[in-house]
Amino acid sequence: MAHEVRAVVARGKGAPVSLETIVVPDPGPGEALVKVEACGVCHTDLHYREGGINDDFPFLLGHEAAGRVEAVGEGVTGVEPGDFVILNWRAVCGKCRACGKGKPWYCFATHNATQPMTLLDGTPLAPALGIGAFAEKTLVAAGQCTKVDPAAPATAAGLLGCGVMAGFGAAVNTGAVGRGDSVAVIGCGGVGMAAVAGARLAGATKVIAVDVDPRKLERAAGMGATHTVDGSTTDVVTAVRELTGGFGADVVVEAVGRPETYRQAFYARDLAGTVVLVGVPTPEMKLELPLLDVFGRGGALKSSWYGDCLPSRDFPALIDLYLDGRFDLDAFVSETIGLGDVEKAFEKMHRGEVLRSVVVL
């Protein structure tokens, strides 16, 4: 039996989103129906609305979510009805060459539900990142559901579904930040803020937050940054070097995704240090660096996909850290809103007024 539920739909490029009734089918083989409890408003959802991902309108927005499994399809063994889960957009296949090499966080064949969710007139919806969780219920591949401790509130847990995990993982998984390291994070939105918190939790002794918005720098200090740099008034490379004995940081996380900030990251790292790109660039952007500098400075230039996370490993561990009081997920939640408030949340995001608006259902 299909389910008619309320959901947030983007019908056209740049047009305001609308709250509509959609049709969600019962789960088929390998699928799970999830009753969404909370979903963060991520910048990626705005990219979808603006046509920055592709033009497969109409989109069912929302992807940074947690909720309860309501039903599962044939052959599903990993989750069952009643399980509290975080949704992830990289459900590993276990069979591709990356999985076969024991590096499933690089899985090249991640999968989604095969049945479409639709508008009432039967028009198929394209779910954001294969999830579509600005909805009372959503249909996903069962592998996109990661069980975690139900003691965690959905408002906090859901944030691991995208932005927080991307930033935390960029520092800890991709950048391999360790005890005694110096770290600079360029861009202190939700992803960059999570990189700051992750670096401190991993044992970095110096964490330098860089942004052009003083409000974000103030929040970063509350998340564990030991120093802040206002890039609108200060040369970022010079400032980071001065704060690290003239050498540069061991790890620099670039959480903006622009050529100019990537160049700052490249030259703000120590010799043989690591640059991690987790900010998402747009297709037209180009980067130019002297090849001799790339060679002469050594080290590693990495990109971070979803924080190089393995949801089955990382989500439960971070929820445990949260419940132990060691990782403050609640600090990322600026406000809780309803399904009808997503368009206003996009406007607040544009103005830099919020770290995360979270839809509560």
mmCIF file of C-alpha atoms in Angstrom:
data_model
loop_
_atom_site.group_PDB
_atom_site.id
_atom_site.type_symbol
_atom_site.label_atom_id
_atom_site.label_comp_id
_atom_site.label_asym_id
_atom_site.label_seq_id
_atom_site.Cartn_x
_atom_site.Cartn_y
_atom_site.Cartn_z
ATOM 1 C CA MET A 1 0.000 0.000 0.000
ATOM 2 C CA ALA A 2 1.412 3.391 -0.972
ATOM 3 C CA HIS A 3 1.727 6.176 1.594
ATOM 4 C CA GLU A 4 0.625 9.772 1.004
ATOM 5 C CA VAL A 5 2.808 12.121 3.059
ATOM 6 C CA ARG A 6 3.780 15.776 3.229
ATOM 7 C CA ALA A 7 7.148 16.696 1.718
ATOM 8 C CA VAL A 8 9.249 19.627 0.487
ATOM 9 C CA VAL A 9 9.605 19.716 -3.294
ATOM 10 C CA ALA A 10 11.734 21.884 -5.578
ATOM 11 C CA ARG A 11 9.867 22.096 -8.904
ATOM 12 C CA GLY A 12 12.126 24.414 -10.876
ATOM 13 C CA LYS A 13 15.537 26.089 -10.888
ATOM 14 C CA GLY A 14 15.677 28.924 -8.375
ATOM 15 C CA ALA A 15 11.966 28.735 -7.582
ATOM 16 C CA PRO A 16 10.870 28.704 -3.926
ATOM 17 C CA VAL A 17 10.245 25.222 -2.583
ATOM 18 C CA SER A 18 6.708 24.032 -1.945
ATOM 19 C CA LEU A 19 5.122 21.806 0.684
ATOM 20 C CA GLU A 20 3.202 19.105 -1.169
ATOM 21 C CA THR A 21 1.637 15.690 -0.764
ATOM 22 C CA ILE A 22 3.733 12.945 -2.353
ATOM 23 C CA VAL A 23 3.343 9.194 -2.758
ATOM 24 C CA VAL A 24 5.869 6.843 -1.138
ATOM 25 C CA PRO A 25 5.598 3.141 -2.061
ATOM 26 C CA ASP A 26 5.986 0.236 0.321
ATOM 27 C CA PRO A 27 9.547 -1.111 0.318
ATOM 28 C CA GLY A 28 10.525 -3.617 -2.321
ATOM 29 C CA PRO A 29 13.482 -6.049 -2.205
ATOM 30 C CA GLY A 30 16.463 -4.469 -0.474
ATOM 31 C CA GLU A 31 14.554 -1.313 0.497
ATOM 32 C CA ALA A 32 13.413 0.290 3.746
ATOM 33 C CA LEU A 33 10.604 2.703 4.548
ATOM 34 C CA VAL A 34 11.713 5.226 7.172
ATOM 35 C CA LYS A 35 9.537 7.554 9.248
ATOM 36 C CA VAL A 36 11.658 10.679 9.378
ATOM 37 C CA GLU A 37 11.978 12.356 12.785
ATOM 38 C CA ALA A 38 14.435 15.151 11.984
ATOM 39 C CA CYS A 39 16.371 16.442 8.985
ATOM 40 C CA GLY A 40 19.017 19.168 8.831
ATOM 41 C CA VAL A 41 18.863 21.910 6.193
ATOM 42 C CA CYS A 42 22.153 21.460 4.339
ATOM 43 C CA HIS A 43 23.677 23.738 1.717
ATOM 44 C CA THR A 44 23.556 20.827 -0.718
ATOM 45 C CA ASP A 45 19.757 21.011 -0.676
ATOM 46 C CA LEU A 46 20.014 24.624 -1.752
ATOM 47 C CA HIS A 47 22.408 23.570 -4.543
ATOM 48 C CA TYR A 48 19.729 21.177 -5.771
ATOM 49 C CA ARG A 49 17.082 23.908 -5.727
ATOM 50 C CA GLU A 50 19.377 26.247 -7.633
ATOM 51 C CA GLY A 51 20.119 23.613 -10.296
ATOM 52 C CA GLY A 52 23.738 23.375 -9.182
ATOM 53 C CA ILE A 53 23.740 19.565 -9.017
ATOM 54 C CA ASN A 54 21.723 18.650 -12.109
ATOM 55 C CA ASP A 55 18.405 19.557 -13.727
ATOM 56 C CA ASP A 56 16.373 16.463 -12.808
ATOM 57 C CA PHE A 57 13.476 18.493 -11.401
ATOM 58 C CA PRO A 58 11.263 18.034 -9.474
ATOM 59 C CA PHE A 59 13.524 17.253 -6.522
ATOM 60 C CA LEU A 60 12.471 15.816 -3.189
ATOM 61 C CA LEU A 61 14.843 17.726 -0.918
ATOM 62 C CA GLY A 62 16.446 16.755 2.397
ATOM 63 C CA HIS A 63 19.110 14.177 3.167
ATOM 64 C CA GLU A 64 20.676 14.870 6.590
ATOM 65 C CA ALA A 65 18.232 12.799 8.583
ATOM 66 C CA ALA A 66 17.416 10.321 11.325
ATOM 67 C CA GLY A 67 14.250 8.375 12.046
ATOM 68 C CA ARG A 68 12.665 4.980 12.628
ATOM 69 C CA VAL A 69 12.451 2.101 10.206
ATOM 70 C CA GLU A 70 8.754 1.467 9.578
ATOM 71 C CA ALA A 71 8.974 -1.454 7.142
ATOM 72 C CA VAL A 72 11.566 -3.390 5.149
ATOM 73 C CA GLY A 73 11.408 -5.278 1.869
ATOM 74 C CA GLU A 74 12.348 -8.799 0.931
ATOM 75 C CA GLY A 75 15.902 -9.869 1.680
ATOM 76 C CA VAL A 76 16.702 -7.092 4.163
ATOM 77 C CA THR A 77 18.612 -8.371 7.196
ATOM 78 C CA GLY A 78 20.610 -5.390 8.488
ATOM 79 C CA VAL A 79 17.687 -3.399 9.899
ATOM 80 C CA GLU A 80 14.144 -4.139 11.025
ATOM 81 C CA PRO A 81 11.021 -2.164 11.891
ATOM 82 C CA GLY A 82 11.502 -0.055 15.011
ATOM 83 C CA ASP A 83 15.247 0.498 14.562
ATOM 84 C CA PHE A 84 16.464 4.057 15.106
ATOM 85 C CA VAL A 85 18.674 4.917 12.147
ATOM 86 C CA ILE A 86 20.710 7.667 10.559
ATOM 87 C CA LEU A 87 20.358 7.858 6.790
ATOM 88 C CA ASN A 88 23.517 7.910 4.700
ATOM 89 C CA TRP A 89 23.984 8.693 1.024
ATOM 90 C CA ARG A 90 26.873 6.302 0.366
ATOM 91 C CA ALA A 91 25.488 2.808 0.929
ATOM 92 C CA VAL A 92 28.475 0.573 0.212
ATOM 93 C CA CYS A 93 27.986 -2.333 -2.183
ATOM 94 C CA GLY A 94 30.598 -4.708 -0.754
ATOM 95 C CA LYS A 95 31.492 -5.937 -4.247
ATOM 96 C CA CYS A 96 33.262 -3.208 -6.223
ATOM 97 C CA ARG A 97 37.038 -2.919 -6.564
ATOM 98 C CA ALA A 98 37.275 -0.411 -3.672
ATOM 99 C CA CYS A 99 35.281 -2.679 -1.348
ATOM 100 C CA GLY A 100 37.359 -5.638 -2.538
ATOM 101 C CA LYS A 101 40.528 -3.790 -1.532
ATOM 102 C CA GLY A 102 39.197 -3.296 1.991
ATOM 103 C CA LYS A 103 38.473 0.412 1.448
ATOM 104 C CA PRO A 104 34.671 0.490 1.413
ATOM 105 C CA TRP A 105 34.569 4.204 2.236
ATOM 106 C CA TYR A 106 35.653 4.695 -1.403
ATOM 107 C CA CYS A 107 32.867 2.428 -2.720
ATOM 108 C CA PHE A 108 32.349 3.090 -6.425
ATOM 109 C CA ALA A 109 28.921 1.442 -6.672
ATOM 110 C CA THR A 110 26.833 2.915 -3.873
ATOM 111 C CA HIS A 111 23.128 2.275 -4.259
ATOM 112 C CA ASN A 112 19.698 3.792 -3.607
ATOM 113 C CA ALA A 113 16.091 2.641 -3.613
ATOM 114 C CA THR A 114 14.923 1.514 -7.052
ATOM 115 C CA GLN A 115 11.232 2.402 -6.742
ATOM 116 C CA PRO A 116 10.409 6.071 -7.382
ATOM 117 C CA MET A 117 8.577 8.339 -4.991
ATOM 118 C CA THR A 118 6.155 10.523 -6.937
ATOM 119 C CA LEU A 119 3.897 13.540 -6.947
ATOM 120 C CA LEU A 120 0.181 12.799 -6.739
ATOM 121 C CA ASP A 121 -0.070 12.904 -10.538
ATOM 122 C CA GLY A 122 2.577 10.191 -10.855
ATOM 123 C CA THR A 123 5.510 12.453 -11.748
ATOM 124 C CA PRO A 124 8.701 10.783 -10.415
ATOM 125 C CA LEU A 125 10.699 12.733 -7.864
ATOM 126 C CA ALA A 126 14.488 12.879 -7.778
ATOM 127 C CA PRO A 127 15.438 12.494 -4.091
ATOM 128 C CA ALA A 128 18.368 14.627 -2.938
ATOM 129 C CA LEU A 129 21.453 12.423 -2.631
ATOM 130 C CA GLY A 130 19.190 9.420 -3.065
ATOM 131 C CA ILE A 131 17.384 10.115 0.221
ATOM 132 C CA GLY A 132 14.709 12.850 0.083
ATOM 133 C CA ALA A 133 14.083 13.346 3.787
ATOM 134 C CA PHE A 134 12.179 16.626 3.995
ATOM 135 C CA ALA A 135 9.222 14.272 4.156
ATOM 136 C CA GLU A 136 7.183 12.505 6.792
ATOM 137 C CA LYS A 137 8.334 9.188 5.297
ATOM 138 C CA THR A 138 10.963 8.290 2.723
ATOM 139 C CA LEU A 139 12.054 5.193 0.812
ATOM 140 C CA VAL A 140 15.741 4.288 0.739
ATOM 141 C CA ALA A 141 17.983 1.326 0.113
ATOM 142 C CA ALA A 142 18.287 -0.630 3.353
ATOM 143 C CA GLY A 143 22.048 -0.097 3.229
ATOM 144 C CA GLN A 144 21.422 3.620 3.614
ATOM 145 C CA CYS A 145 20.111 2.985 7.144
ATOM 146 C CA THR A 146 22.694 2.864 9.931
ATOM 147 C CA LYS A 147 21.477 1.750 13.361
ATOM 148 C CA VAL A 148 22.616 3.870 16.299
ATOM 149 C CA ASP A 149 21.784 4.184 19.983
ATOM 150 C CA PRO A 150 18.170 5.421 20.254
ATOM 151 C CA ALA A 151 19.104 7.436 23.348
ATOM 152 C CA ALA A 152 20.368 10.161 20.997
ATOM 153 C CA PRO A 153 17.765 12.709 19.871
ATOM 154 C CA ALA A 154 17.060 12.711 16.148
ATOM 155 C CA THR A 155 17.878 16.431 15.920
ATOM 156 C CA ALA A 156 21.489 15.686 16.840
ATOM 157 C CA ALA A 157 21.883 12.254 15.263
ATOM 158 C CA GLY A 158 20.629 13.300 11.841
ATOM 159 C CA LEU A 159 23.457 15.815 11.431
ATOM 160 C CA LEU A 160 25.887 12.934 11.021
ATOM 161 C CA GLY A 161 24.065 12.089 7.803
ATOM 162 C CA CYS A 162 26.002 14.750 5.895
ATOM 163 C CA GLY A 163 27.662 17.974 7.060
ATOM 164 C CA VAL A 164 29.001 17.042 10.478
ATOM 165 C CA MET A 165 30.315 13.695 9.276
ATOM 166 C CA ALA A 166 31.910 15.317 6.225
ATOM 167 C CA GLY A 167 33.800 17.851 8.330
ATOM 168 C CA PHE A 168 34.700 15.544 11.198
ATOM 169 C CA GLY A 169 35.861 12.877 8.764
ATOM 170 C CA ALA A 170 37.867 15.345 6.681
ATOM 171 C CA ALA A 171 40.010 16.071 9.733
ATOM 172 C CA VAL A 172 40.083 12.664 11.401
ATOM 173 C CA ASN A 173 39.721 10.147 8.569
ATOM 174 C CA THR A 174 41.183 11.902 5.532
ATOM 175 C CA GLY A 175 43.607 14.247 7.260
ATOM 176 C CA ALA A 176 44.543 11.707 9.949
ATOM 177 C CA VAL A 177 44.912 14.466 12.543
ATOM 178 C CA GLY A 178 46.659 13.116 15.619
ATOM 179 C CA ARG A 179 47.957 14.125 19.024
ATOM 180 C CA GLY A 180 50.106 17.231 18.953
ATOM 181 C CA ASP A 181 49.251 18.254 15.396
ATOM 182 C CA SER A 182 48.554 21.790 14.271
ATOM 183 C CA VAL A 183 45.446 22.185 12.116
ATOM 184 C CA ALA A 184 43.966 25.057 10.141
ATOM 185 C CA VAL A 185 40.363 24.961 8.929
ATOM 186 C CA ILE A 186 39.443 27.400 6.162
ATOM 187 C CA GLY A 187 35.696 28.034 6.072
ATOM 188 C CA CYS A 188 33.645 27.715 9.250
ATOM 189 C CA GLY A 189 30.187 26.755 8.117
ATOM 190 C CA GLY A 190 28.699 23.500 9.354
ATOM 191 C CA VAL A 191 31.337 21.321 7.666
ATOM 192 C CA GLY A 192 34.289 23.448 8.734
ATOM 193 C CA MET A 193 32.954 23.697 12.277
ATOM 194 C CA ALA A 194 32.792 19.910 12.466
ATOM 195 C CA ALA A 195 36.393 19.742 11.242
ATOM 196 C CA VAL A 196 37.388 22.084 14.083
ATOM 197 C CA ALA A 197 35.603 19.912 16.649
ATOM 198 C CA GLY A 198 37.036 16.724 15.145
ATOM 199 C CA ALA A 199 40.584 18.059 15.179
ATOM 200 C CA ARG A 200 40.352 18.942 18.868
ATOM 201 C CA LEU A 201 38.822 15.585 19.720
ATOM 202 C CA ALA A 202 41.648 13.837 17.829
ATOM 203 C CA GLY A 203 44.235 15.581 19.992
ATOM 204 C CA ALA A 204 45.397 18.543 17.903
ATOM 205 C CA THR A 205 47.036 21.065 20.183
ATOM 206 C CA LYS A 206 46.588 24.032 17.858
ATOM 207 C CA VAL A 207 43.389 24.468 15.846
ATOM 208 C CA ILE A 208 43.196 27.634 13.733
ATOM 209 C CA ALA A 209 39.769 28.610 12.397
ATOM 210 C CA VAL A 210 39.711 30.855 9.309
ATOM 211 C CA ASP A 211 36.687 32.691 7.927
ATOM 212 C CA VAL A 212 35.580 36.131 6.760
ATOM 213 C CA ASP A 213 32.563 36.245 9.086
ATOM 214 C CA PRO A 214 33.304 37.192 12.719
ATOM 215 C CA ARG A 215 30.130 35.402 13.852
ATOM 216 C CA LYS A 216 31.420 32.115 12.488
ATOM 217 C CA LEU A 217 34.817 32.641 14.079
ATOM 218 C CA GLU A 218 33.147 33.199 17.434
ATOM 219 C CA ARG A 219 31.234 29.922 17.036
ATOM 220 C CA ALA A 220 34.436 28.141 16.040
ATOM 221 C CA ALA A 221 36.103 29.265 19.247
ATOM 222 C CA GLY A 222 33.225 27.687 21.130
ATOM 223 C CA MET A 223 33.765 24.447 19.191
ATOM 224 C CA GLY A 224 37.395 24.159 20.177
ATOM 225 C CA ALA A 225 39.411 26.479 17.937
ATOM 226 C CA THR A 226 42.458 27.729 19.818
ATOM 227 C CA HIS A 227 43.009 30.631 17.406
ATOM 228 C CA THR A 228 40.893 32.469 14.836
ATOM 229 C CA VAL A 229 41.877 34.360 11.685
ATOM 230 C CA ASP A 230 39.609 36.862 9.943
ATOM 231 C CA GLY A 231 40.423 36.375 6.273
ATOM 232 C CA SER A 232 38.704 39.635 5.328
ATOM 233 C CA THR A 233 41.305 41.727 7.164
ATOM 234 C CA THR A 234 44.341 39.445 7.448
ATOM 235 C CA ASP A 235 46.560 37.557 5.001
ATOM 236 C CA VAL A 236 45.570 33.983 5.791
ATOM 237 C CA VAL A 237 48.826 32.280 4.814
ATOM 238 C CA THR A 238 50.938 34.724 6.809
ATOM 239 C CA ALA A 239 48.679 34.447 9.845
ATOM 240 C CA VAL A 240 48.653 30.638 9.878
ATOM 241 C CA ARG A 241 52.425 30.524 9.487
ATOM 242 C CA GLU A 242 52.925 33.013 12.333
ATOM 243 C CA LEU A 243 50.717 30.893 14.578
ATOM 244 C CA THR A 244 52.724 27.738 13.771
ATOM 245 C CA GLY A 245 56.268 28.940 14.371
ATOM 246 C CA GLY A 246 56.692 30.118 10.794
ATOM 247 C CA PHE A 247 56.205 26.653 9.323
ATOM 248 C CA GLY A 248 52.532 26.229 8.491
ATOM 249 C CA ALA A 249 49.980 23.751 9.816
ATOM 250 C CA ASP A 250 50.421 19.994 9.730
ATOM 251 C CA VAL A 251 46.926 19.624 8.266
ATOM 252 C CA VAL A 252 44.846 22.262 6.486
ATOM 253 C CA VAL A 253 41.183 21.502 5.830
ATOM 254 C CA GLU A 254 39.667 23.551 2.996
ATOM 255 C CA ALA A 255 35.918 23.629 3.632
ATOM 256 C CA VAL A 256 34.949 26.319 1.098
ATOM 257 C CA GLY A 257 35.654 24.751 -2.274
ATOM 258 C CA ARG A 258 37.080 27.741 -4.154
ATOM 259 C CA PRO A 259 40.413 28.109 -6.008
ATOM 260 C CA GLU A 260 41.516 31.108 -3.940
ATOM 261 C CA THR A 261 40.916 29.397 -0.605
ATOM 262 C CA TYR A 262 42.536 26.193 -1.872
ATOM 263 C CA ARG A 263 45.680 28.186 -2.725
ATOM 264 C CA GLN A 264 45.628 29.576 0.801
ATOM 265 C CA ALA A 265 45.388 26.045 2.160
ATOM 266 C CA PHE A 266 48.235 24.860 -0.050
ATOM 267 C CA TYR A 267 50.647 27.554 1.080
ATOM 268 C CA ALA A 268 49.481 27.589 4.716
ATOM 269 C CA ARG A 269 50.550 23.974 5.321
ATOM 270 C CA ASP A 270 53.927 22.851 6.578
ATOM 271 C CA LEU A 271 56.406 21.111 4.296
ATOM 272 C CA ALA A 272 55.217 17.511 3.889
ATOM 273 C CA GLY A 273 51.916 18.547 5.442
ATOM 274 C CA THR A 274 48.463 17.602 4.203
ATOM 275 C CA VAL A 275 45.754 19.617 2.471
ATOM 276 C CA VAL A 276 42.244 18.172 2.599
ATOM 277 C CA LEU A 277 39.621 19.531 0.214
ATOM 278 C CA VAL A 278 36.118 18.911 1.572
ATOM 279 C CA GLY A 279 34.448 22.078 0.267
ATOM 280 C CA VAL A 280 32.587 21.283 -2.960
ATOM 281 C CA PRO A 281 33.645 23.324 -6.032
ATOM 282 C CA THR A 282 31.406 24.116 -8.965
ATOM 283 C CA PRO A 283 32.126 22.656 -12.419
ATOM 284 C CA GLU A 284 33.590 25.798 -13.971
ATOM 285 C CA MET A 285 36.249 26.366 -11.295
ATOM 286 C CA LYS A 286 39.921 25.923 -12.257
ATOM 287 C CA LEU A 287 43.031 25.717 -10.063
ATOM 288 C CA GLU A 288 46.485 26.870 -11.125
ATOM 289 C CA LEU A 289 49.576 26.121 -9.033
ATOM 290 C CA PRO A 290 53.260 26.088 -9.992
ATOM 291 C CA LEU A 291 54.072 22.411 -10.499
ATOM 292 C CA LEU A 292 57.475 22.979 -8.929
ATOM 293 C CA ASP A 293 55.746 24.114 -5.725
ATOM 294 C CA VAL A 294 53.595 20.983 -5.728
ATOM 295 C CA PHE A 295 56.737 18.887 -6.080
ATOM 296 C CA GLY A 296 58.954 20.916 -3.756
ATOM 297 C CA ARG A 297 56.550 21.157 -0.851
ATOM 298 C CA GLY A 298 55.931 17.415 -0.720
ATOM 299 C CA GLY A 299 53.206 16.060 1.507
ATOM 300 C CA ALA A 300 49.711 15.148 0.370
ATOM 301 C CA LEU A 301 46.858 16.873 -1.446
ATOM 302 C CA LYS A 302 43.655 14.968 -0.744
ATOM 303 C CA SER A 303 39.967 15.315 -1.426
ATOM 304 C CA SER A 304 37.511 13.992 1.132
ATOM 305 C CA TRP A 305 34.326 12.237 0.009
ATOM 306 C CA TYR A 306 31.759 12.353 2.813
ATOM 307 C CA GLY A 307 34.638 12.589 5.262
ATOM 308 C CA ASP A 308 35.883 9.217 3.927
ATOM 309 C CA CYS A 309 33.439 7.746 6.408
ATOM 310 C CA LEU A 310 32.162 4.217 6.758
ATOM 311 C CA PRO A 311 28.701 4.776 8.240
ATOM 312 C CA SER A 312 28.534 1.392 9.965
ATOM 313 C CA ARG A 313 31.785 2.220 11.761
ATOM 314 C CA ASP A 314 31.633 5.984 12.252
ATOM 315 C CA PHE A 315 27.993 6.809 12.997
ATOM 316 C CA PRO A 316 27.643 4.568 16.076
ATOM 317 C CA ALA A 317 31.060 5.670 17.364
ATOM 318 C CA LEU A 318 30.235 9.373 17.091
ATOM 319 C CA ILE A 319 26.851 8.876 18.696
ATOM 320 C CA ASP A 320 28.584 7.137 21.596
ATOM 321 C CA LEU A 321 30.976 10.092 21.908
ATOM 322 C CA TYR A 322 27.969 12.422 21.903
ATOM 323 C CA LEU A 323 26.175 10.451 24.603
ATOM 324 C CA ASP A 324 29.393 10.426 26.667
ATOM 325 C CA GLY A 325 29.504 14.231 26.478
ATOM 326 C CA ARG A 326 32.690 14.321 24.394
ATOM 327 C CA PHE A 327 31.248 15.508 21.055
ATOM 328 C CA ASP A 328 28.634 18.249 21.292
ATOM 329 C CA LEU A 329 26.301 17.640 18.358
ATOM 330 C CA ASP A 330 23.655 19.850 19.953
ATOM 331 C CA ALA A 331 25.933 22.852 19.449
ATOM 332 C CA PHE A 332 25.449 22.549 15.684
ATOM 333 C CA VAL A 333 21.666 23.017 15.957
ATOM 334 C CA SER A 334 20.847 26.717 15.649
ATOM 335 C CA GLU A 335 17.078 26.235 15.497
ATOM 336 C CA THR A 336 14.367 23.639 15.010
ATOM 337 C CA ILE A 337 11.696 24.323 12.394
ATOM 338 C CA GLY A 338 8.739 22.707 10.642
ATOM 339 C CA LEU A 339 8.484 21.340 7.105
ATOM 340 C CA GLY A 340 6.903 24.578 5.942
ATOM 341 C CA ASP A 341 9.877 26.657 7.060
ATOM 342 C CA VAL A 342 12.581 25.271 4.743
ATOM 343 C CA GLU A 343 12.522 28.234 2.334
ATOM 344 C CA LYS A 344 13.060 30.646 5.240
ATOM 345 C CA ALA A 345 15.891 28.415 6.485
ATOM 346 C CA PHE A 346 17.590 28.740 3.083
ATOM 347 C CA GLU A 347 17.410 32.530 3.426
ATOM 348 C CA LYS A 348 18.956 32.403 6.905
ATOM 349 C CA MET A 349 21.691 30.128 5.580
ATOM 350 C CA HIS A 350 22.461 32.652 2.833
ATOM 351 C CA ARG A 351 22.822 35.404 5.427
ATOM 352 C CA GLY A 352 25.081 33.318 7.657
ATOM 353 C CA GLU A 353 22.635 33.510 10.550
ATOM 354 C CA VAL A 354 22.539 29.805 11.352
ATOM 355 C CA LEU A 355 24.883 26.873 11.680
ATOM 356 C CA ARG A 356 22.088 24.363 11.102
ATOM 357 C CA SER A 357 18.329 24.666 10.925
ATOM 358 C CA VAL A 358 16.797 21.281 11.672
ATOM 359 C CA VAL A 359 13.344 20.242 10.507
ATOM 360 C CA VAL A 360 11.477 18.321 13.184
ATOM 361 C CA LEU A 361 8.603 16.070 12.121
#
